mmCIF file with all atom_site columns, C-alpha atoms in Angstrom:
data_model
loop_
_atom_site.group_PDB
_atom_site.id
_atom_site.type_symbol
_atom_site.label_atom_id
_atom_site.label_alt_id
_atom_site.label_comp_id
_atom_site.label_asym_id
_atom_site.label_entity_id
_atom_site.label_seq_id
_atom_site.pdbx_PDB_ins_code
_atom_site.Cartn_x
_atom_site.Cartn_y
_atom_site.Cartn_z
_atom_site.occupancy
_atom_site.B_iso_or_equiv
_atom_site.pdbx_formal_charge
_atom_site.auth_seq_id
_atom_site.auth_comp_id
_atom_site.auth_asym_id
_atom_site.auth_atom_id
_atom_site.pdbx_PDB_model_num
ATOM 1  C CA . MET A 1 1  ? 39.507 -91.714 31.363 1.00 0.00 ? 1  MET A CA 1
ATOM 2  C CA . GLU A 1 2  ? 37.466 -93.260 33.977 1.00 0.00 ? 2  GLU A CA 1
ATOM 3  C CA . PHE A 1 3  ? 39.601 -91.681 36.683 1.00 0.00 ? 3  PHE A CA 1
ATOM 4  C CA . VAL A 1 4  ? 38.928 -88.446 35.277 1.00 0.00 ? 4  VAL A CA 1
ATOM 5  C CA . LYS A 1 5  ? 34.938 -88.992 35.198 1.00 0.00 ? 5  LYS A CA 1
ATOM 6  C CA . GLU A 1 6  ? 34.977 -90.514 38.634 1.00 0.00 ? 6  GLU A CA 1
ATOM 7  C CA . PHE A 1 7  ? 37.062 -87.298 40.062 1.00 0.00 ? 7  PHE A CA 1
ATOM 8  C CA . PHE A 1 8  ? 34.407 -85.088 38.529 1.00 0.00 ? 8  PHE A CA 1
ATOM 9  C CA . LEU A 1 9  ? 31.585 -87.235 40.071 1.00 0.00 ? 9  LEU A CA 1
ATOM 10 C CA . PHE A 1 10 ? 33.436 -86.646 43.404 1.00 0.00 ? 10 PHE A CA 1
ATOM 11 C CA . LEU A 1 11 ? 33.797 -83.056 42.947 1.00 0.00 ? 11 LEU A CA 1
ATOM 12 C CA . LYS A 1 12 ? 29.990 -82.870 42.213 1.00 0.00 ? 12 LYS A CA 1
ATOM 13 C CA . GLU A 1 13 ? 28.756 -85.017 44.937 1.00 0.00 ? 13 GLU A CA 1
ATOM 14 C CA . ARG A 1 14 ? 31.083 -83.548 47.698 1.00 0.00 ? 14 ARG A CA 1
ATOM 15 C CA . LYS A 1 15 ? 30.814 -79.915 46.498 1.00 0.00 ? 15 LYS A CA 1
ATOM 16 C CA . LYS A 1 16 ? 34.612 -79.688 46.543 1.00 0.00 ? 16 LYS A CA 1
ATOM 17 C CA . TRP A 1 17 ? 34.752 -77.358 43.500 1.00 0.00 ? 17 TRP A CA 1
ATOM 18 C CA . TRP A 1 18 ? 37.614 -75.200 45.206 1.00 0.00 ? 18 TRP A CA 1
ATOM 19 C CA . LEU A 1 19 ? 40.073 -78.266 44.232 1.00 0.00 ? 19 LEU A CA 1
ATOM 20 C CA . LEU A 1 20 ? 39.525 -77.987 40.647 1.00 0.00 ? 20 LEU A CA 1
ATOM 21 C CA . PRO A 1 21 ? 41.667 -74.725 40.275 1.00 0.00 ? 21 PRO A CA 1
ATOM 22 C CA . LEU A 1 22 ? 44.399 -76.307 42.310 1.00 0.00 ? 22 LEU A CA 1
ATOM 23 C CA . ILE A 1 23 ? 44.635 -79.483 40.460 1.00 0.00 ? 23 ILE A CA 1
ATOM 24 C CA . LEU A 1 24 ? 44.586 -77.516 37.158 1.00 0.00 ? 24 LEU A CA 1
ATOM 25 C CA . ILE A 1 25 ? 47.432 -75.342 38.445 1.00 0.00 ? 25 ILE A CA 1
ATOM 26 C CA . PHE A 1 26 ? 49.514 -78.370 39.349 1.00 0.00 ? 26 PHE A CA 1
ATOM 27 C CA . ILE A 1 27 ? 48.901 -79.998 36.024 1.00 0.00 ? 27 ILE A CA 1
ATOM 28 C CA . ILE A 1 28 ? 50.024 -76.783 34.097 1.00 0.00 ? 28 ILE A CA 1
ATOM 29 C CA . LEU A 1 29 ? 53.228 -76.199 36.112 1.00 0.00 ? 29 LEU A CA 1
ATOM 30 C CA . GLY A 1 30 ? 54.109 -80.133 35.943 1.00 0.00 ? 30 GLY A CA 1
ATOM 31 C CA . ALA A 1 31 ? 53.577 -79.787 32.005 1.00 0.00 ? 31 ALA A CA 1
ATOM 32 C CA . PHE A 1 32 ? 55.522 -76.499 31.975 1.00 0.00 ? 32 PHE A CA 1
ATOM 33 C CA . ILE A 1 33 ? 58.499 -78.196 33.823 1.00 0.00 ? 33 ILE A CA 1
ATOM 34 C CA . PHE A 1 34 ? 58.219 -81.443 31.778 1.00 0.00 ? 34 PHE A CA 1
ATOM 35 C CA . LEU A 1 35 ? 58.222 -79.445 28.479 1.00 0.00 ? 35 LEU A CA 1
ATOM 36 C CA . THR A 1 36 ? 61.252 -77.255 29.430 1.00 0.00 ? 36 THR A CA 1
ATOM 37 C CA . ASN A 1 37 ? 63.398 -79.900 30.826 1.00 0.00 ? 37 ASN A CA 1
ATOM 38 C CA . GLY A 1 38 ? 65.956 -80.153 28.013 1.00 0.00 ? 38 GLY A CA 1
ATOM 39 C CA . SER A 1 39 ? 65.711 -76.437 27.045 1.00 0.00 ? 39 SER A CA 1
ATOM 40 C CA . ALA A 1 40 ? 68.012 -73.477 27.958 1.00 0.00 ? 40 ALA A CA 1
ATOM 41 C CA . LEU A 1 41 ? 65.166 -72.230 30.089 1.00 0.00 ? 41 LEU A CA 1
ATOM 42 C CA . ALA A 1 42 ? 65.531 -74.971 32.573 1.00 0.00 ? 42 ALA A CA 1
ATOM 43 C CA . PRO A 1 43 ? 68.136 -73.158 34.842 1.00 0.00 ? 43 PRO A CA 1
ATOM 44 C CA . PHE A 1 44 ? 65.911 -70.086 34.953 1.00 0.00 ? 44 PHE A CA 1
ATOM 45 C CA . ILE A 1 45 ? 62.762 -72.027 35.923 1.00 0.00 ? 45 ILE A CA 1
ATOM 46 C CA . TYR A 1 46 ? 64.679 -74.136 38.879 1.00 0.00 ? 46 TYR A CA 1
ATOM 47 C CA . SER A 1 47 ? 65.676 -70.903 40.090 1.00 0.00 ? 47 SER A CA 1
ATOM 48 C CA . LEU A 1 48 ? 62.026 -69.703 40.471 1.00 0.00 ? 48 LEU A CA 1
ATOM 49 C CA . PHE A 1 49 ? 61.397 -72.794 42.859 1.00 0.00 ? 49 PHE A CA 1
#
């Protein structure tokens, strides 16, 4: 959790708030791909990318 705290302090100090939506999208996409890895939806998700 120290990394998350440091990351938010970096965003606050450097005023790089535009990075936050990008990182959240990457985390959500990664979790989505990870959770559907063994399911029947996997071929459809891979065809999107």
